[in-house]
Coordinates of C-alpha atoms and ligand atoms in Angstrom, one line a residue:
Chain A
M388 CA 68.7 25.2 178.5
L389 CA 66.6 22.9 176.4
V390 CA 65.9 21.1 179.7
D391 CA 64.0 24.1 180.8
F392 CA 61.9 24.1 177.7
N393 CA 58.4 23.2 178.7
F394 CA 56.8 21.1 176.1
R395 CA 53.9 20.2 178.4
I396 CA 52.6 23.7 178.4
I397 CA 52.6 23.7 174.6
F398 CA 50.4 20.7 174.6
E399 CA 48.2 22.3 177.2
Y400 CA 47.8 25.3 175.0
L401 CA 47.5 23.4 171.8
P402 CA 43.7 23.9 171.4
L403 CA 44.3 27.6 171.7
F404 CA 47.0 27.6 169.1
L405 CA 44.9 25.5 166.7
T406 CA 42.2 28.1 167.0
G407 CA 44.8 30.7 166.2
L408 CA 46.1 28.7 163.3
R409 CA 42.6 28.3 161.9
S410 CA 42.0 32.0 162.3
T411 CA 45.3 32.9 160.6
C412 CA 44.6 30.5 157.7
F413 CA 41.1 32.0 157.4
I414 CA 42.4 35.5 157.4
A415 CA 45.1 34.5 154.8
V416 CA 42.8 32.7 152.4
V417 CA 40.1 35.5 152.5
S418 CA 42.7 38.3 152.2
I419 CA 44.6 36.6 149.4
A420 CA 41.5 36.0 147.4
L421 CA 40.3 39.6 147.9
A422 CA 43.8 41.0 147.3
L423 CA 44.1 39.1 144.1
A424 CA 40.8 40.5 142.9
T425 CA 41.8 44.0 144.0
G426 CA 45.2 43.7 142.4
I427 CA 43.7 42.5 139.1
I428 CA 41.2 45.3 139.0
A429 CA 43.8 47.9 140.1
C430 CA 46.2 46.6 137.4
A431 CA 43.5 46.7 134.7
C432 CA 42.8 50.4 135.7
R433 CA 46.5 51.2 135.9
I434 CA 47.2 50.0 132.3
S435 CA 44.0 51.4 130.9
G436 CA 44.2 54.4 128.6
V437 CA 41.2 56.1 130.4
K438 CA 42.6 58.8 132.7
A439 CA 39.6 58.8 135.0
I440 CA 40.4 55.3 136.2
K441 CA 44.2 55.3 135.5
Y442 CA 45.1 58.1 137.9
P443 CA 43.1 56.9 140.9
A444 CA 44.7 53.5 140.4
I445 CA 48.2 55.1 140.4
A446 CA 47.3 57.1 143.5
Y447 CA 46.1 54.0 145.4
I448 CA 49.1 51.9 144.5
E449 CA 51.6 54.6 145.4
I450 CA 49.9 55.6 148.7
I451 CA 49.9 51.9 149.8
R452 CA 53.5 51.3 148.7
S453 CA 54.8 54.4 150.4
T454 CA 53.3 53.9 153.9
P455 CA 53.9 51.1 156.5
L456 CA 51.3 48.4 156.8
L457 CA 51.0 49.0 160.5
V458 CA 50.1 52.7 159.8
Q459 CA 47.5 51.5 157.3
I460 CA 46.0 49.1 159.9
Y461 CA 45.8 51.8 162.5
F462 CA 44.4 54.3 160.0
L463 CA 41.5 51.9 159.2
Y464 CA 41.1 50.8 162.8
F465 CA 40.8 54.3 164.3
G466 CA 39.8 56.1 161.1
L467 CA 36.7 54.1 160.0
P468 CA 34.9 54.7 163.3
T469 CA 35.3 58.5 163.0
L470 CA 33.6 58.1 159.6
G471 CA 30.7 56.5 161.5
L472 CA 31.6 53.0 160.2
R473 CA 31.7 50.4 163.0
V474 CA 33.7 47.6 161.5
P475 CA 34.7 44.6 163.8
E476 CA 38.5 44.1 164.2
L477 CA 38.7 41.0 162.1
Q478 CA 37.1 42.7 159.1
T479 CA 39.2 45.8 159.5
G480 CA 42.3 43.6 159.5
I481 CA 41.2 41.7 156.4
L482 CA 40.4 45.0 154.7
A483 CA 43.9 46.4 155.5
L484 CA 45.6 43.2 154.2
M485 CA 43.5 43.2 151.1
L486 CA 44.3 46.9 150.3
N487 CA 47.9 46.5 151.1
S488 CA 48.6 43.3 149.1
G489 CA 46.3 44.4 146.3
A490 CA 48.6 47.3 145.5
Y491 CA 51.7 45.1 145.4
I492 CA 49.9 42.4 143.4
A493 CA 48.7 45.1 140.9
E494 CA 52.3 46.0 140.2
I495 CA 53.4 42.3 140.0
I496 CA 50.7 41.6 137.4
R497 CA 51.6 44.7 135.5
A498 CA 55.2 43.7 135.2
G499 CA 54.1 40.3 133.9
I500 CA 51.9 41.8 131.3
T501 CA 54.4 44.4 130.1
S502 CA 57.0 41.6 129.8
V503 CA 55.1 40.2 126.8
D504 CA 56.4 41.6 123.5
D505 CA 54.0 44.0 121.8
G506 CA 54.6 42.4 118.4
Q507 CA 52.9 39.2 119.5
L508 CA 49.8 41.3 120.4
E509 CA 49.9 42.9 116.9
A510 CA 50.1 39.5 115.4
G511 CA 47.1 38.5 117.4
T512 CA 45.2 41.6 116.4
A513 CA 46.1 41.1 112.8
S514 CA 44.7 37.6 112.8
G515 CA 41.4 38.9 114.2
L516 CA 41.6 38.0 117.9
N517 CA 39.7 40.4 120.1
Y518 CA 41.1 42.1 123.2
F519 CA 40.0 39.3 125.6
Q520 CA 41.2 36.6 123.3
R521 CA 44.6 38.3 123.1
M522 CA 44.7 38.5 126.9
R523 CA 43.6 35.0 127.3
F524 CA 45.7 33.2 124.8
I525 CA 48.8 35.4 124.3
I526 CA 49.4 37.6 127.3
L527 CA 48.2 35.7 130.4
P528 CA 49.8 32.3 129.7
Q529 CA 53.2 34.0 129.3
A530 CA 52.6 36.6 132.1
L531 CA 51.5 33.9 134.6
G532 CA 54.9 32.2 134.2
V533 CA 56.8 35.2 135.3
T534 CA 54.1 36.3 137.8
I535 CA 53.8 33.3 139.9
P536 CA 57.0 33.4 141.8
P537 CA 56.6 37.0 142.9
L538 CA 52.9 36.4 143.6
L539 CA 53.8 33.5 145.8
G540 CA 56.3 35.8 147.6
Q541 CA 53.6 38.4 148.1
N542 CA 51.2 35.8 149.6
I543 CA 53.8 34.6 152.0
V544 CA 54.5 38.2 153.0
L545 CA 50.7 38.6 153.5
V546 CA 50.5 35.6 155.9
K547 CA 53.4 36.9 157.9
D548 CA 52.0 40.5 157.9
S549 CA 48.8 39.1 159.3
A550 CA 50.7 38.9 162.6
L551 CA 50.3 42.7 162.9
L552 CA 46.5 42.2 163.3
S553 CA 47.4 41.0 166.8
L554 CA 47.9 44.7 167.6
I555 CA 44.3 45.4 166.9
S556 CA 43.3 42.4 169.1
V557 CA 42.4 40.0 166.3
M558 CA 42.6 36.5 167.8
E559 CA 45.1 35.0 165.4
L560 CA 48.3 32.9 165.8
T561 CA 50.5 35.7 167.1
R562 CA 47.8 36.9 169.5
C563 CA 47.6 33.4 170.9
G564 CA 51.3 33.5 171.6
Q565 CA 50.8 36.8 173.4
T566 CA 47.9 35.4 175.4
M567 CA 49.9 32.4 176.5
T568 CA 52.8 34.6 177.4
S569 CA 50.7 36.9 179.6
E570 CA 48.9 34.0 181.3
R571 CA 51.9 31.8 182.0
F572 CA 54.9 33.9 181.2
M573 CA 56.5 31.4 178.9
P574 CA 57.4 33.6 175.8
A575 CA 60.0 31.2 174.5
E576 CA 57.5 28.2 174.3
A577 CA 54.7 30.5 173.1
F578 CA 56.6 32.1 170.2
F579 CA 58.5 28.9 169.3
T580 CA 55.0 27.3 168.7
V581 CA 53.8 30.4 166.8
A582 CA 56.9 30.4 164.6
F583 CA 56.5 26.6 163.9
F584 CA 52.9 27.1 162.7
Y585 CA 53.9 30.0 160.4
M586 CA 56.6 27.7 158.9
C587 CA 54.0 25.1 158.3
I588 CA 51.8 27.6 156.4
Y589 CA 54.9 28.7 154.5
F590 CA 55.8 25.3 153.2
C591 CA 52.2 24.5 152.3
L592 CA 52.0 27.7 150.2
K593 CA 55.3 26.9 148.6
A594 CA 54.2 23.4 147.6
L595 CA 51.0 24.9 146.2
A596 CA 52.9 27.5 144.2
D597 CA 55.4 24.9 142.8
W598 CA 52.5 22.8 141.7
S599 CA 50.5 25.6 140.1
Q600 CA 53.6 26.9 138.3
R601 CA 54.2 23.5 136.7
K602 CA 50.5 23.5 135.7
L603 CA 50.3 27.0 134.4
I604 CA 53.5 27.9 132.8
F605 CA 53.2 27.6 129.0
R606 CA 49.8 26.0 129.4
E607 CA 48.2 25.0 126.2
A608 CA 46.1 27.6 124.6
Y609 CA 43.1 25.3 124.3
Chain B
M888 CA 40.2 44.8 95.7
I889 CA 42.2 47.3 97.8
E890 CA 41.7 51.0 97.2
F891 CA 43.3 54.0 98.9
K892 CA 41.5 57.3 98.3
N893 CA 43.4 60.4 99.2
V894 CA 44.8 58.8 102.4
N895 CA 46.6 61.0 104.9
K896 CA 48.1 60.1 108.2
W897 CA 50.1 62.0 110.8
F898 CA 52.2 60.8 113.8
G899 CA 52.0 64.0 115.8
K900 CA 53.5 66.6 113.4
L901 CA 55.1 64.0 111.1
H902 CA 53.1 63.6 107.9
V903 CA 53.7 59.8 107.3
L904 CA 51.2 59.3 104.5
N905 CA 50.7 62.2 102.2
N906 CA 47.7 62.0 99.8
I907 CA 48.0 58.3 98.9
D908 CA 45.9 57.2 96.0
L909 CA 46.3 53.6 95.1
K910 CA 44.4 50.7 93.6
I911 CA 45.4 47.1 93.9
S912 CA 43.4 44.6 91.9
K913 CA 42.6 41.0 92.6
G914 CA 45.6 38.7 92.1
E915 CA 48.0 41.6 91.8
V916 CA 51.5 41.4 93.4
L917 CA 52.7 44.8 94.5
V918 CA 56.2 45.4 95.8
I919 CA 56.7 48.5 97.9
C920 CA 60.2 49.9 98.4
G921 CA 61.7 53.1 99.5
P922 CA 64.2 54.5 102.1
S923 CA 63.8 53.9 105.8
G924 CA 61.1 56.0 107.4
S925 CA 59.4 56.7 104.2
G926 CA 56.1 55.2 105.4
K927 CA 56.1 51.8 103.8
S928 CA 55.2 49.9 106.9
T929 CA 52.6 52.4 107.9
L930 CA 51.0 52.2 104.5
I931 CA 50.4 48.4 104.6
R932 CA 49.5 48.5 108.3
C933 CA 46.6 50.8 107.5
I934 CA 45.1 48.2 105.2
N935 CA 44.0 46.0 108.2
R936 CA 43.8 49.0 110.5
L937 CA 46.8 48.2 112.7
E938 CA 47.1 52.0 112.2
K939 CA 44.4 54.6 112.0
I940 CA 44.2 57.2 109.3
Q941 CA 43.2 60.8 109.8
K942 CA 41.9 61.7 106.3
G943 CA 40.8 59.8 103.3
E944 CA 39.4 56.3 102.8
I945 CA 40.7 52.8 102.4
I946 CA 38.3 50.2 100.8
V947 CA 39.0 46.5 100.9
N948 CA 36.5 44.3 99.1
N949 CA 33.9 47.0 99.2
T950 CA 34.3 47.5 103.0
P951 CA 35.5 50.9 104.2
V952 CA 38.3 49.8 106.6
H953 CA 38.3 52.9 108.7
D954 CA 34.6 53.3 109.2
K955 CA 33.6 52.8 112.8
H956 CA 30.8 50.4 111.9
T957 CA 33.1 48.0 110.1
N958 CA 33.4 44.5 111.5
L959 CA 37.1 44.4 112.1
T960 CA 37.3 40.8 112.9
K961 CA 35.7 39.9 109.7
L962 CA 37.9 42.3 107.8
R963 CA 41.1 41.0 109.4
A964 CA 40.2 37.4 108.7
Q965 CA 40.5 38.1 105.0
I966 CA 43.9 39.6 105.3
G967 CA 47.1 37.8 106.4
F968 CA 49.9 39.8 107.8
V969 CA 53.5 38.7 108.0
F970 CA 55.9 40.8 110.2
Q971 CA 59.6 41.4 109.9
Q972 CA 60.2 39.9 113.3
F973 CA 57.9 36.9 112.8
H974 CA 56.1 37.5 116.2
L975 CA 55.3 33.8 116.8
Y976 CA 53.7 33.0 120.2
P977 CA 56.7 31.4 122.0
H978 CA 54.5 29.5 124.5
M979 CA 52.7 27.5 121.8
T980 CA 53.9 24.8 119.5
V981 CA 54.0 25.5 115.8
L982 CA 50.7 23.8 115.2
Q983 CA 49.1 25.8 118.1
N984 CA 50.4 29.0 116.6
V985 CA 48.8 28.2 113.3
M986 CA 45.6 26.9 114.8
L987 CA 44.9 29.8 117.2
A988 CA 43.0 32.1 114.9
P989 CA 40.9 29.5 113.0
V990 CA 39.7 28.0 116.3
N991 CA 39.0 31.2 118.1
V992 CA 38.1 33.7 115.3
K993 CA 36.5 31.4 112.7
K994 CA 35.2 29.1 115.4
L995 CA 36.2 26.0 113.5
A996 CA 36.2 22.7 115.2
K997 CA 39.6 21.7 116.4
S998 CA 39.9 18.7 114.1
E999 CA 39.0 20.8 111.1
A1000 CA 41.4 23.6 112.1
E1001 CA 44.1 21.1 112.6
K1002 CA 43.6 19.7 109.2
I1003 CA 43.8 23.1 107.6
A1004 CA 46.8 24.0 109.7
L1005 CA 48.7 20.9 108.7
E1006 CA 47.9 21.6 105.0
K1007 CA 49.4 25.1 105.4
L1008 CA 52.4 23.8 107.2
E1009 CA 52.9 21.4 104.4
Q1010 CA 52.6 24.3 101.9
V1011 CA 55.5 26.0 103.7
G1012 CA 57.4 22.7 104.0
L1013 CA 57.3 22.4 107.8
T1014 CA 55.0 19.5 108.5
E1015 CA 57.6 17.7 110.6
K1016 CA 58.1 20.7 112.9
S1017 CA 54.4 21.0 113.9
S1018 CA 55.1 20.0 117.5
A1019 CA 58.2 22.1 117.9
Y1020 CA 58.3 25.4 119.8
P1021 CA 59.3 28.6 117.9
A1022 CA 62.6 28.9 119.9
Q1023 CA 63.6 25.5 118.4
L1024 CA 63.4 26.8 114.8
S1025 CA 65.7 28.8 112.6
G1026 CA 64.7 32.3 111.6
G1027 CA 63.7 31.2 108.1
Q1028 CA 61.6 28.4 109.6
Q1029 CA 60.0 30.8 112.0
Q1030 CA 59.1 33.1 109.2
R1031 CA 57.6 30.2 107.2
V1032 CA 55.4 29.3 110.2
A1033 CA 54.3 32.9 110.4
I1034 CA 53.3 32.7 106.8
A1035 CA 51.4 29.5 107.4
R1036 CA 49.7 31.2 110.4
G1037 CA 48.6 34.0 108.0
L1038 CA 47.3 31.5 105.5
T1039 CA 45.1 29.4 107.8
M1040 CA 42.5 32.0 107.8
S1041 CA 42.2 31.5 104.0
P1042 CA 42.8 35.2 103.4
E1043 CA 42.2 36.8 100.0
I1044 CA 45.1 39.2 100.6
M1045 CA 48.5 38.7 102.2
L1046 CA 50.6 41.7 103.4
F1047 CA 54.3 41.3 104.1
D1048 CA 56.4 43.8 105.9
E1049 CA 60.1 43.2 105.1
P1050 CA 59.6 39.4 105.6
T1051 CA 63.3 38.6 104.9
S1052 CA 65.0 41.6 106.5
A1053 CA 65.6 39.9 109.8
L1054 CA 67.0 36.8 108.3
D1055 CA 70.5 35.5 107.6
P1056 CA 71.3 35.6 103.9
E1057 CA 71.2 31.8 103.5
M1058 CA 67.6 31.7 104.8
I1059 CA 66.1 34.4 102.6
G1060 CA 65.7 32.0 99.7
E1061 CA 63.5 29.5 101.5
V1062 CA 61.1 32.3 102.6
L1063 CA 61.0 33.9 99.1
D1064 CA 60.3 30.4 97.6
V1065 CA 57.2 30.1 99.7
M1066 CA 56.1 33.6 98.7
V1067 CA 56.7 32.8 95.0
N1068 CA 54.5 29.8 95.4
L1069 CA 51.7 32.0 96.8
V1070 CA 51.9 34.2 93.8
S1071 CA 51.4 31.2 91.5
E1072 CA 48.3 30.4 93.4
G1073 CA 46.9 33.8 92.5
M1074 CA 47.1 35.4 95.9
T1075 CA 46.8 39.2 96.1
M1076 CA 49.9 40.4 97.8
C1077 CA 51.5 43.6 99.0
V1078 CA 55.1 43.1 99.9
V1079 CA 57.4 45.7 101.4
T1080 CA 60.9 44.4 100.4
H1081 CA 64.2 45.4 98.9
E1082 CA 64.7 42.0 97.3
M1083 CA 65.1 43.0 93.7
G1084 CA 65.2 39.5 92.5
F1085 CA 61.9 38.7 94.0
A1086 CA 60.4 41.8 92.6
K1087 CA 61.6 41.2 89.1
K1088 CA 60.5 37.6 89.1
V1089 CA 57.0 37.9 90.4
A1090 CA 55.8 41.5 91.0
H1091 CA 53.3 43.0 88.7
R1092 CA 54.1 46.5 89.9
V1093 CA 56.7 48.3 92.0
L1094 CA 55.8 51.3 94.1
F1095 CA 58.5 53.6 95.3
M1096 CA 57.8 55.7 98.4
D1097 CA 59.7 58.6 99.9
E1098 CA 58.7 61.0 102.7
G1099 CA 55.1 59.6 102.8
K1100 CA 54.5 60.1 99.1
I1101 CA 54.2 57.6 96.3
V1102 CA 57.0 58.9 94.1
E1103 CA 57.0 56.4 91.3
T1104 CA 55.2 53.3 90.2
G1105 CA 56.1 51.0 87.3
T1106 CA 56.7 47.4 86.2
P1107 CA 59.7 45.9 88.0
D1108 CA 61.8 45.9 84.9
D1109 CA 61.0 49.6 84.1
F1110 CA 61.5 50.7 87.6
F1111 CA 64.8 49.0 88.4
D1112 CA 66.4 49.4 84.9
N1113 CA 65.0 52.8 83.9
P1114 CA 63.8 54.7 87.0
K1115 CA 62.0 57.9 86.0
T1116 CA 62.9 60.0 89.0
D1117 CA 66.3 60.9 90.4
R1118 CA 65.3 59.8 93.9
A1119 CA 64.4 56.4 92.7
A1120 CA 67.6 56.1 90.7
E1121 CA 69.6 57.1 93.7
F1122 CA 67.8 54.6 95.9
I1123 CA 68.3 51.7 93.4
S1124 CA 72.0 52.4 93.1
K1125 CA 72.2 52.2 96.9
I1126 CA 70.5 48.8 97.2
L1127 CA 72.6 47.5 94.3
T1128 CA 75.9 48.4 95.9
H1129 CA 74.6 47.2 99.2
Ligands
LIG319 N1 53.9 54.6 116.4 C1 54.6 55.6 115.9 N2 54.7 56.8 116.5 C2 55.4 57.8 116.0 N3 56.0 57.8 114.9 C3 56.1 56.7 114.2 C4 55.4 55.5 114.6 N4 55.6 54.5 113.8 C5 56.3 55.0 112.8 N5 56.7 56.3 113.0 C6 57.5 57.2 112.2 O1 56.8 57.3 110.9 C7 57.7 57.3 109.9 C8 57.4 56.2 108.9 O2 57.5 54.9 109.6 P1 57.4 53.5 108.8 O3 57.7 52.5 109.8 O4 56.2 53.5 108.1 O5 58.7 53.6 107.8 P2 59.2 52.5 106.9 O6 59.2 53.0 105.5 O7 58.5 51.2 107.1 O8 60.7 52.4 107.4 P3 61.7 51.1 107.6 O9 62.3 50.8 106.2 O10 62.7 51.6 108.5 O11 60.9 50.0 108.1 C9 59.1 57.1 110.5 O12 59.7 58.4 110.5 C10 58.8 56.6 111.9 O13 59.8 57.1 112.8
LIG320 MG1 59.1 49.4 108.0

């Protein structure tokens, strides 16, 4: 079996795969950054006492969490043009990943924040710290510790989910596998290579998360 | 120094503070006692606006506490608060716990804040624990750190909400000793506690609350030995047999 495995063709297609890898990394980095920002904002709205921003945030989070990502991608891909918005595939895909992950990240951050004991906040208030100082010195350092592992998990999910963008013809890693398959009909080689590159991304992300967790957990307050 | 004028507070329908009138002068040590749910915590939490009031006025050092133009940061810097459950920040060392407010609220230089923090830790007898984390300390030690944390802002008033209730009996003494020391320095103090020994030794006045009202006030000896009201007498007999 392994004798049949054609390594030569993998090398022949390597430039294509590297383009795909670059594209997937680009999509991941941009989507993760945007999703983090979306998640932080959505979470801030979600825990706010102001109903006018709290309920829209709840609606957004629940809609995203109750529907499949592929449906969300198609919804944007086919739906935006009917609203008269012509958005290229890549941007549509990034938007979908951002909105999807943002909702999950919002809930992850909220869990981290609510895990910090209210009494400590009162102690902070009583000693004159303002809202942002309480967030910065009391809540966030403790919330980060419990938030990083699930956040890492969510980012890994996002990278793997980005494979779905191949279905709206974004030229990323999985799409490269499909291209090679259709040109040469060697799906085993194609998707072996694709899987290998996803694993590389995974281990890089994991190393990054381990490092940041060591750096951030119980970081000194000043 | 602290004045309550006809203060009323409700939690929904529950009338927690009912027409409270009270004056606490500079250097006075007031002990507040009363049955559970009588509003003791709520009363002292209103002094630094951890709770809002719906009617009446509280004045601390000529500042109306519940006025919306009041600079809360400045007000709270003058008032130290010690909680029953300590509420230390578990991710910071003892020294960092104590230094947090002076550095960030008073904007002191780190070196200066550290100097004051170490002084206060010495005052509560915990200099050697300054680099420990709260989880490494006993309950009594944690509460002493919490007191030092309240003191680093050089407050004029210290509020204590059942500071020894969460402690094992053998640790109560060390915390009370620190508080007795504060009294001898002339600190103005409001202490919610059922520690009769402490009250008799240092309190200038005892205030007995029930169902949101001040039922009785008096000197500690008068109050504990000759309570004027039946409710106070009943309460005292309960804490004695306890
Ligand atoms: N945040 C709140 N919301 C609603 N009700 C509250 C709240 N805080 C306190 N209460 C109620 O107000 C009443 C007075 O509470 P408070 O904590 O002041 O009593 P306390 O005298 O300190 O009692 P304890 O000795 O148990 O500490 C209680 O009946 C309590 O259930
Ligand atoms: Mg209480």
